[in-house]
Amino acid sequence: MIAYIEKVLAMLEVEVRRIMHDRTELYTRAVQPILWIGVFAPVMEKFRVVPIPNITYMEFITPGVLVQSITFVSIFYGLNVIWERDLGVLNKLLVAPVSRSALVIGKALSAGVRGIFQSLIIVLLAEILGVRIVINPIYLLLAALLIVVFCAAFAALSIFIASLLKTRERFMGIGQAITMPLFFASNAIYPINLMPNWLKAVATINPLSYAVEGLRALMITGDLTTVPLDFLVSFVFVAVTIVIASQTFKKIIE
Amino acid sequence: MSNNVISVRNLVKVYDKVTRALDGVSLDVEEGEIFGLLGPNGAGKTTLVRILTTQIPPTSGEAFILGKSIIEEAERVRELIGYVPQEISVMTDLTGYENMLFYSKLYGVPSSERKRRIENALSLVGLLDKANIVVKNYSGGMMRRLEIAQAIINYPKVLFLDEPTIGLDPSGRKAIWSYLSQLMEEHEMTIFMTTHYMDEADMVTDRLAIINLGKIVAVGTSSELKRSTKLESITIISKFHKEEVKNLLNSLPFVKQIYDGKEEGSVTAYVENAEEAVIEIISTLKENNVDVESLSMNKPTLDDVFLAYAGTKLEETTSALEARKVRRTMQRMR
């Protein structure tokens, strides 16, 4: 068990070292969220099209945009695994005495590590743009945990998809095709109660909504009523995706 | 069975229900030898290595590494082996040392021993002074050496090398060979390597197996194999009409096969005993007024061995595929 954890940690360490060597991707990936928060939100606010009590629209969409951004980061991990297969890196991992599930968990949590770094940049820039984040260490730690869990779940989902598609070409379009519909069919940029009923139903079973709701509570409103449910849904989501991805993982090299 | 480090029994691998990549392969590798698997691309070399290193299961048959089944005891097998894949598979965005550190942790090298083992392995392949440079700045040969260093971090009993010198220039290839022989002296290991370079198979390996279309067609030391072909050849260069020369040679009973040579107007005839054949060939050509410019006798090379056992020339089946693979490897090195 200790050996298992050490091997997962070794994979996370590699991810941190990668980020330390080259941070360009973190910065370029911050551009789009900043456009949402800095340009889209103020314009929408001016027209007052989305009525939200107590907080500004900019504050409202910050967690939503953050979740969209880390979804993109995580959905890339399946592609990353295919890429590593083509390079032979994956083959070498599979020949090492490491269980398949440790490899999947290692990859999934690596996405969580990157998600945390990405979130730090976005939150910092949002704060500069005028978003007031709740400064409570416990809330922020919980928010970080939720981000890691959510990223891990999406990365595992993406590894599962990669094990079905198997080639980079087929995978390429999938990132957008999954994340954009999930983003718009969630509470990321408008409250669920404004949605038509059919969309409301989709948003309710959309795991992205729960991540957004949890982060919004922990970072913006400080009202924790929904947080237990948000965590429950996210933990179930990650458990299911990791179990499935561990089953299908080795199909990628066959 | 006693001192066989690798034993393979009737291994079959079928891809997509139709492609028989391995078609009943059996072989034994003895302790401490460098065993080479020689064959063109697509012959099944990589498939065999991937099955023996527990990456993919065989369709049928079985194989054992130090008595452990690669199917039932895959986890145990993984602890005993080291593996260098065909592709340049180092993590180019990290330093050499960081690459080594990752694999030492993955292989469960105790933390107290890590630094020493990493430094030993890096100095063995001559990379200790480059340890803290990010790998994307390495040359192709250096990346290969780093991979070999990685593969020996757990002191494997058996080291699998899949085309270890593909895409390297002659001096890079020589360097890899000399590091490997040094490695064999310092660690007790058995090496199983695949290659499609004849000179490599000839010089580096103790014994080799020739594989073609998923079948092992011959096994032995390089000199045993050459002798066993009983094929020696005579090459004739003449300005005379080539087809006629071929017809004349064909009419001789001891001539087995005839091929066009590399040079303009040259014809190569395979015979059992070149010294005896040469006299008859010259007299036959003279009788028919064929003007011979030059004539040479050739002893068999591994290419001839391959031709004798597989029925095709190794180089012809290889070139196009290899060009593509080398290009891919080179792109990666940049």
XYZ file of C-alpha atoms in Angstrom:
588
model
C 0.000 0.000 0.000
C 2.832 2.410 0.889
C 4.669 1.408 -2.267
C 1.465 2.067 -4.216
C 1.145 5.594 -2.816
C 4.850 6.296 -3.393
C 4.474 5.403 -7.067
C 1.415 7.646 -7.471
C 3.357 10.449 -5.740
C 6.303 9.903 -8.106
C 3.944 10.604 -11.020
C 2.652 13.764 -9.351
C 6.215 14.892 -8.733
C 6.921 14.554 -12.450
C 3.920 16.781 -13.198
C 5.092 19.456 -10.749
C 8.615 19.340 -12.213
C 7.178 19.690 -15.709
C 5.215 22.766 -14.664
C 8.347 24.196 -13.039
C 10.370 23.715 -16.222
C 7.786 25.275 -18.543
C 4.865 27.423 -17.415
C 3.902 28.833 -20.813
C 0.853 26.618 -21.126
C -0.531 27.806 -17.784
C -0.367 31.418 -18.992
C -1.833 30.841 -22.454
C -4.675 28.822 -20.968
C -5.480 31.752 -18.673
C -6.299 34.031 -21.615
C -9.758 32.667 -22.359
C -11.087 32.709 -18.755
C -9.857 36.274 -18.385
C -11.841 37.289 -21.487
C -14.978 35.798 -19.936
C -14.415 37.491 -16.592
C -12.936 40.758 -17.815
C -14.938 41.384 -21.030
C -18.064 39.217 -21.220
C -19.123 39.681 -17.578
C -18.946 43.514 -17.401
C -20.924 43.833 -20.662
C -23.627 41.430 -19.465
C -23.725 43.251 -16.148
C -24.424 46.539 -17.903
C -27.523 45.146 -19.623
C -28.641 43.432 -16.411
C -29.869 40.436 -18.405
C -29.037 37.913 -15.664
C -30.522 38.924 -12.303
C -28.406 37.592 -9.439
C -28.926 38.646 -5.835
C -26.070 39.922 -3.606
C -23.063 39.325 -5.854
C -21.927 40.892 -9.128
C -22.264 38.954 -12.385
C -18.492 38.951 -12.660
C -18.276 37.226 -9.296
C -21.050 34.859 -10.306
C -19.284 33.530 -13.408
C -15.732 33.381 -12.004
C -16.151 29.855 -10.522
C -17.984 28.787 -13.696
C -15.226 30.021 -15.971
C -12.614 28.500 -13.680
C -14.318 25.117 -13.876
C -14.533 25.391 -17.668
C -10.829 26.115 -17.812
C -9.789 23.163 -15.627
C -12.172 20.896 -17.561
C -10.184 21.764 -20.668
C -6.929 21.081 -18.839
C -8.180 17.672 -17.678
C -9.852 16.497 -20.871
C -6.406 16.877 -22.459
C -4.965 14.031 -20.340
C -6.465 11.274 -22.466
C -4.802 12.816 -25.492
C -1.631 13.022 -23.457
C -1.803 9.285 -22.741
C -2.239 8.477 -26.460
C 0.694 10.761 -27.216
C 2.812 8.997 -24.608
C 1.824 5.675 -26.130
C 3.039 6.857 -29.544
C 6.332 7.952 -27.984
C 6.835 4.692 -26.083
C 6.664 6.404 -22.675
C 3.459 4.553 -21.838
C 4.921 1.202 -22.869
C 7.755 1.809 -20.469
C 5.318 2.649 -17.662
C 3.388 -0.564 -18.341
C 6.574 -2.632 -18.126
C 7.429 -1.121 -14.726
C 6.147 -2.969 -11.638
C 3.221 -0.583 -11.115
C -0.435 -1.568 -11.116
C -2.698 -0.201 -13.826
C -4.908 1.573 -11.313
C -1.879 3.366 -9.798
C -1.002 4.628 -13.271
C -4.555 5.881 -13.860
C -4.759 7.517 -10.423
C -1.319 9.036 -10.948
C -2.379 10.504 -14.293
C -5.729 11.699 -12.922
C -4.188 13.407 -9.909
C -1.535 14.957 -12.159
C -4.438 16.710 -13.864
C -5.512 17.845 -10.393
C -2.037 19.277 -9.739
C -2.095 21.193 -12.991
C -5.690 22.280 -12.290
C -4.574 23.815 -8.989
C -1.805 25.831 -10.652
C -4.224 26.917 -13.396
C -6.836 27.944 -10.806
C -4.297 29.982 -8.831
C -3.526 32.085 -11.881
C -7.195 32.591 -12.778
C -8.229 33.467 -9.223
C -5.355 35.908 -8.897
C -6.274 37.672 -12.145
C -9.988 37.671 -11.210
C -9.124 39.305 -7.891
C -7.211 41.990 -9.786
C -10.245 42.520 -12.050
C -12.379 43.179 -8.976
C -13.802 39.812 -7.942
C -13.896 39.555 -4.138
C -12.824 36.032 -3.072
C -13.810 34.806 0.413
C -10.559 34.792 2.381
C -10.988 31.794 4.665
C -8.154 29.232 4.705
C -10.489 26.294 5.391
C -12.882 27.306 2.601
C -9.972 27.740 0.200
C -8.488 24.354 1.121
C -11.880 22.746 0.527
C -12.102 24.562 -2.811
C -8.650 23.219 -3.736
C -9.753 19.697 -2.811
C -12.883 20.047 -4.930
C -10.767 21.241 -7.873
C -8.399 18.251 -7.569
C -11.274 15.764 -7.346
C -13.080 17.312 -10.292
C -9.945 17.429 -12.480
C -9.095 13.820 -11.591
C -12.604 12.719 -12.581
C -12.440 14.454 -15.959
C -8.910 13.208 -16.633
C -10.019 9.639 -15.858
C -13.055 10.097 -18.118
C -10.730 11.332 -20.819
C -8.386 8.321 -20.372
C -11.430 6.067 -20.726
C -12.398 7.839 -23.977
C -8.787 7.573 -25.178
C -8.846 3.813 -24.601
C -11.857 3.599 -26.926
C -10.633 5.982 -29.639
C -6.939 5.019 -29.514
C -5.645 7.574 -32.043
C -4.799 11.243 -31.653
C -6.718 12.218 -34.772
C -9.983 10.793 -33.473
C -9.445 12.284 -30.050
C -8.679 15.829 -31.245
C -12.254 17.024 -31.716
C -13.539 15.336 -28.589
C -12.210 17.915 -26.134
C -14.422 20.704 -27.470
C -17.326 18.356 -28.167
C -17.493 17.357 -24.519
C -16.543 20.457 -22.590
C -18.522 23.147 -24.421
C -21.969 21.441 -24.167
C -21.298 20.619 -20.512
C -20.309 24.237 -19.893
C -23.431 25.725 -21.462
C -25.719 23.094 -19.940
C -24.598 24.009 -16.431
C -24.956 26.799 -13.907
C -21.561 28.228 -14.939
C -22.755 31.457 -16.591
C -26.462 31.623 -15.623
C -28.451 30.368 -12.627
C -30.312 27.068 -13.057
C -33.679 28.628 -12.142
C -33.594 30.814 -15.275
C -33.303 27.780 -17.567
C -36.098 26.151 -19.574
C -37.176 22.872 -17.968
C -35.353 20.510 -20.318
C -32.079 22.341 -19.783
C -32.725 22.400 -16.051
C -32.916 18.597 -16.154
C -29.617 18.360 -18.036
C -27.914 20.825 -15.681
C -29.073 18.807 -12.661
C -27.342 15.626 -13.822
C -24.307 17.508 -15.140
C -21.345 16.972 -12.748
C -19.943 20.319 -13.854
C -22.868 22.104 -12.154
C -21.915 20.624 -8.782
C -18.274 21.650 -9.089
C -19.364 25.185 -10.024
C -21.931 25.312 -7.206
C -19.386 24.090 -4.635
C -16.672 26.505 -5.733
C -19.144 29.385 -5.874
C -20.174 28.657 -2.288
C -16.600 28.268 -1.002
C -14.981 31.125 -2.916
C -17.696 33.747 -3.491
C -20.878 33.531 -1.367
C -19.606 31.690 1.730
C -23.027 30.002 1.989
C -22.184 26.327 2.452
C -25.689 24.758 2.326
C -25.077 22.892 -0.933
C -21.400 21.995 -0.330
C -21.906 18.480 1.157
C -23.977 17.426 -1.859
C -21.440 19.017 -4.239
C -18.639 16.995 -2.658
C -20.696 13.814 -2.626
C -21.482 14.070 -6.335
C -17.859 14.901 -7.209
C -16.463 11.990 -5.175
C -18.888 9.528 -6.748
C -17.998 10.931 -10.172
C -14.263 10.464 -9.604
C -14.632 6.972 -8.122
C -16.704 5.754 -11.067
C -14.463 7.251 -13.751
C -11.252 5.933 -12.151
C -12.641 2.405 -11.809
C -13.775 2.398 -15.441
C -10.559 3.943 -16.758
C -8.424 1.412 -14.832
C -10.345 -1.399 -16.527
C -9.905 -0.054 -20.047
C -6.509 1.628 -19.671
C -4.310 -1.075 -21.128
C -6.460 -1.271 -24.269
C -4.693 1.905 -25.384
C -1.555 -0.024 -26.334
C -3.260 -3.021 -27.915
C 15.297 -25.660 -19.292
C 17.689 -25.313 -16.335
C 19.805 -22.343 -17.402
C 17.364 -20.877 -19.886
C 16.634 -17.303 -18.863
C 13.936 -16.895 -21.471
C 11.974 -19.768 -22.879
C 9.279 -19.223 -25.454
C 6.897 -21.992 -26.474
C 4.747 -21.869 -29.564
C 3.795 -18.227 -29.199
C 1.064 -16.929 -31.504
C -0.235 -13.375 -31.732
C -3.110 -12.498 -34.016
C -4.115 -8.848 -34.412
C -7.666 -7.950 -35.404
C -8.482 -11.633 -35.982
C -6.534 -11.719 -39.283
C -2.938 -10.507 -38.988
C -0.709 -13.284 -37.663
C 2.133 -11.187 -36.266
C 3.645 -14.224 -34.545
C 3.025 -17.628 -36.007
C 4.209 -20.244 -33.518
C 7.475 -18.857 -32.159
C 9.650 -21.039 -29.904
C 13.127 -20.190 -28.659
C 15.445 -20.385 -25.654
C 17.848 -17.758 -24.413
C 20.681 -18.838 -22.152
C 22.003 -17.052 -19.105
C 24.487 -14.253 -19.706
C 24.285 -14.143 -23.479
C 23.402 -11.332 -25.837
C 20.650 -12.797 -27.932
C 19.671 -11.009 -31.129
C 16.431 -11.213 -33.053
C 17.126 -10.260 -36.648
C 14.451 -9.579 -39.200
C 12.842 -6.938 -41.402
C 10.249 -4.537 -40.068
C 6.889 -6.206 -39.758
C 8.492 -9.593 -39.109
C 7.107 -9.685 -35.561
C 10.188 -8.600 -33.578
C 8.488 -5.823 -31.637
C 5.398 -7.936 -31.047
C 7.552 -10.635 -29.483
C 9.328 -8.122 -27.249
C 6.016 -6.584 -26.184
C 4.619 -9.981 -25.239
C 7.773 -10.989 -23.342
C 7.735 -7.681 -21.443
C 4.082 -8.294 -20.442
C 2.655 -5.334 -22.347
C 0.256 -7.407 -24.420
C -0.983 -10.973 -23.970
C -0.286 -13.627 -26.609
C -3.210 -15.146 -28.483
C -1.869 -18.602 -27.605
C 1.322 -20.296 -26.443
C 3.407 -19.436 -23.407
C 6.689 -17.890 -22.340
C 8.756 -17.830 -19.173
C 11.317 -15.369 -17.860
C 13.506 -17.088 -15.233
C 10.760 -19.646 -14.837
C 8.015 -17.073 -14.262
C 5.071 -17.132 -16.633
C 4.616 -13.878 -18.534
C 0.862 -14.480 -18.420
C 0.124 -15.692 -14.887
C 3.043 -13.998 -13.109
C 3.315 -10.762 -15.076
C 3.825 -8.692 -11.919
C 6.825 -10.829 -10.891
C 8.252 -10.756 -14.400
C 8.155 -6.936 -14.425
C 10.420 -6.831 -11.386
C 13.029 -8.947 -13.162
C 13.310 -7.110 -16.458
C 14.476 -3.832 -17.923
C 13.133 -2.495 -21.199
C 14.205 0.024 -23.813
C 11.443 0.562 -26.379
C 12.091 1.278 -30.022
C 10.885 4.864 -29.773
C 12.882 7.554 -28.004
C 10.758 7.472 -24.888
C 12.541 9.694 -22.397
C 10.628 12.638 -20.982
C 12.220 15.450 -22.933
C 10.782 18.238 -20.779
C 12.694 17.050 -17.696
C 16.416 16.792 -16.930
C 18.312 13.520 -17.236
C 18.509 13.243 -13.469
C 14.767 13.850 -13.057
C 14.039 11.117 -15.603
C 16.216 8.725 -13.614
C 14.678 9.791 -10.313
C 11.174 9.065 -11.599
C 12.024 5.556 -12.740
C 13.986 4.787 -9.575
C 10.848 5.612 -7.580
C 8.597 3.691 -9.934
C 10.840 0.631 -9.534
C 10.863 1.012 -5.770
C 14.591 1.661 -5.374
C 15.031 2.506 -1.651
C 15.510 6.237 -1.075
C 18.879 5.690 0.634
C 20.239 4.031 -2.501
C 18.648 6.196 -5.190
C 21.319 8.857 -5.580
C 24.158 6.344 -5.720
C 22.427 4.084 -8.217
C 21.377 6.969 -10.457
C 24.902 8.383 -10.498
C 26.384 4.964 -11.211
C 24.016 4.312 -14.078
C 24.535 7.793 -15.545
C 28.314 7.545 -15.352
C 28.198 4.101 -16.936
C 26.583 5.608 -20.047
C 28.760 8.710 -19.881
C 26.012 11.170 -18.984
C 26.880 12.111 -15.418
C 28.110 15.576 -16.403
C 24.889 16.161 -18.414
C 22.558 15.033 -15.612
C 21.061 18.455 -14.926
C 20.442 19.443 -18.527
C 16.866 19.262 -19.833
C 16.706 16.225 -22.123
C 15.341 18.071 -25.169
C 18.841 19.525 -25.521
C 20.419 16.044 -25.728
C 21.511 14.440 -29.004
C 19.722 11.303 -30.209
C 22.553 9.097 -29.032
C 22.531 10.701 -25.587
C 18.778 10.108 -25.264
C 19.326 6.465 -26.122
C 22.035 6.181 -23.496
C 19.755 7.799 -20.932
C 17.117 5.198 -21.736
C 19.602 2.401 -21.209
C 20.603 3.954 -17.887
C 16.908 4.076 -16.920
C 16.359 0.475 -17.893
C 19.112 -0.778 -15.570
C 18.106 1.252 -12.502
C 16.464 -1.818 -10.921
C 19.438 -4.084 -11.754
C 17.355 -6.262 -14.099
C 18.243 -9.896 -14.719
C 17.116 -9.582 -18.330
C 17.355 -6.443 -20.437
C 15.109 -6.103 -23.495
C 16.311 -3.706 -26.176
C 14.018 -3.066 -29.133
C 16.114 -1.685 -32.009
C 18.486 0.157 -29.654
C 20.433 1.918 -32.402
C 17.702 2.871 -34.876
C 18.170 6.373 -36.263
C 21.704 6.770 -34.890
C 24.771 7.527 -36.989
C 27.600 4.937 -37.093
C 29.573 6.583 -34.278
C 26.454 6.810 -32.115
C 25.763 3.137 -32.750
C 29.319 2.158 -31.855
C 29.048 4.139 -28.628
C 25.860 2.285 -27.655
C 27.532 -1.060 -28.324
C 30.570 -0.227 -26.239
C 28.380 0.958 -23.331
C 26.375 -2.239 -23.570
C 29.451 -4.452 -23.430
C 30.708 -2.481 -20.426
C 27.299 -2.983 -18.846
C 27.539 -6.733 -19.345
C 30.861 -6.755 -17.513
C 29.594 -4.840 -14.494
C 26.173 -6.448 -14.079
C 25.257 -10.072 -14.509
C 22.606 -9.800 -17.148
C 21.141 -11.420 -20.174
C 20.311 -9.161 -23.105
C 17.554 -9.802 -25.608
C 17.738 -7.337 -28.477
C 16.008 -6.901 -31.800
C 17.655 -5.359 -34.812
C 17.413 -5.189 -38.544
C 21.033 -4.090 -38.922
C 23.083 -7.029 -40.110
C 26.435 -5.727 -38.910
C 24.959 -5.184 -35.468
C 23.601 -8.718 -35.279
C 26.931 -10.000 -36.556
C 29.205 -8.106 -34.169
C 27.227 -7.653 -30.999
C 25.224 -10.809 -30.423
C 26.390 -14.164 -29.074
C 23.555 -16.007 -30.751
C 20.792 -14.861 -32.975
C 17.465 -15.929 -34.349
C 16.211 -14.938 -37.752
C 12.548 -14.071 -37.876
C 10.430 -13.536 -40.940
C 6.635 -13.254 -41.293
C 6.125 -14.210 -37.652
C 8.225 -17.368 -37.806
C 11.704 -18.145 -36.494
C 13.498 -19.526 -39.529
C 16.964 -20.117 -38.058
C 18.791 -19.940 -34.718
C 22.520 -20.095 -33.989
C 25.724 -18.112 -33.739
C 26.415 -15.896 -36.677
C 29.206 -18.154 -37.988
C 27.093 -21.288 -37.558
C 24.333 -19.700 -39.553
C 26.661 -18.576 -42.324
C 28.194 -22.038 -42.584
C 24.785 -23.682 -42.613
C 23.670 -21.834 -45.731
C 26.288 -23.717 -47.759
C 25.953 -20.753 -50.030
C 28.950 -19.040 -51.427
C 28.639 -16.790 -54.377
C 30.437 -15.563 -57.436
C 29.866 -12.142 -58.920
C 30.623 -11.508 -62.556
C 30.775 -8.110 -64.213
C 30.496 -8.189 -67.974
C 29.502 -5.874 -70.822
C 27.875 -8.825 -72.514
C 24.091 -9.110 -72.737
C 22.978 -9.685 -69.160
C 20.117 -12.096 -69.845
C 22.402 -14.338 -71.851
C 24.932 -14.437 -69.036
C 22.149 -15.384 -66.694
C 20.950 -18.122 -69.024
C 24.441 -19.545 -69.321
C 24.859 -19.568 -65.548
C 21.448 -21.126 -65.101
C 22.433 -24.026 -67.286
C 25.170 -25.016 -64.822
C 23.947 -27.677 -62.347
C 25.715 -26.314 -59.250
C 24.315 -22.771 -59.569
C 21.443 -22.422 -57.141
C 20.150 -18.906 -57.560
C 20.987 -15.904 -59.698
C 20.470 -12.246 -58.867
C 21.341 -8.912 -60.417
C 24.298 -7.361 -58.611
C 24.537 -3.766 -57.475
C 26.863 -2.561 -60.202
C 26.035 -2.060 -63.847
C 26.194 -5.359 -65.724
C 26.918 -7.490 -62.671
C 25.336 -10.824 -61.928
C 25.662 -12.836 -58.720
C 25.358 -16.615 -58.767
C 24.994 -18.576 -55.541
C 26.892 -21.849 -55.492
C 27.778 -24.440 -52.897
C 31.527 -24.270 -53.294
C 32.899 -21.135 -54.867
C 36.461 -22.409 -55.393
C 35.301 -25.296 -57.547
C 32.552 -23.409 -59.310
C 34.745 -20.566 -60.439
C 36.750 -22.734 -62.843
C 33.689 -24.147 -64.561
C 32.014 -20.767 -64.782
C 35.035 -19.199 -66.455
C 35.348 -21.992 -68.998
C 31.620 -21.950 -69.788
C 31.665 -18.199 -70.329
C 34.791 -18.448 -72.511
C 33.235 -21.157 -74.693
C 30.340 -18.814 -75.369
C 32.605 -15.852 -76.039
C 31.452 -13.826 -73.069
C 33.983 -11.161 -72.223
C 34.367 -11.056 -68.439
C 35.572 -7.742 -66.992
C 35.919 -8.926 -63.438
C 35.002 -11.805 -61.240
C 34.907 -12.107 -57.474
C 34.135 -14.790 -54.943
C 32.037 -13.950 -51.900
C 31.689 -15.777 -48.610
C 28.181 -15.625 -47.127
C 27.130 -12.656 -44.980
C 24.118 -12.546 -42.695
C 22.183 -11.051 -45.574
C 22.875 -14.246 -47.473
C 21.801 -16.230 -44.447
C 18.588 -14.271 -44.379
C 18.035 -14.856 -48.067
C 18.630 -18.564 -47.680
C 16.207 -18.993 -44.807
C 13.556 -16.369 -45.496
C 13.581 -16.411 -49.281
C 13.892 -12.625 -49.579
C 16.599 -10.060 -49.078
C 16.521 -8.288 -45.740
C 17.425 -4.898 -47.168
C 14.685 -4.854 -49.769
C 11.894 -5.543 -47.311
C 13.253 -3.002 -44.889
C 14.093 0.234 -46.631
C 10.759 2.048 -47.092
C 9.401 1.226 -43.665
C 12.671 2.045 -42.025
C 12.870 5.430 -43.696
C 9.532 6.331 -42.187
C 10.488 5.099 -38.753
C 13.818 6.871 -38.743
C 12.115 10.086 -39.794
C 9.699 9.752 -36.896
C 12.505 9.110 -34.455
C 14.496 12.046 -35.778
C 11.528 14.399 -35.413
C 11.326 13.377 -31.821
C 14.994 14.099 -31.263
C 14.753 17.650 -32.467
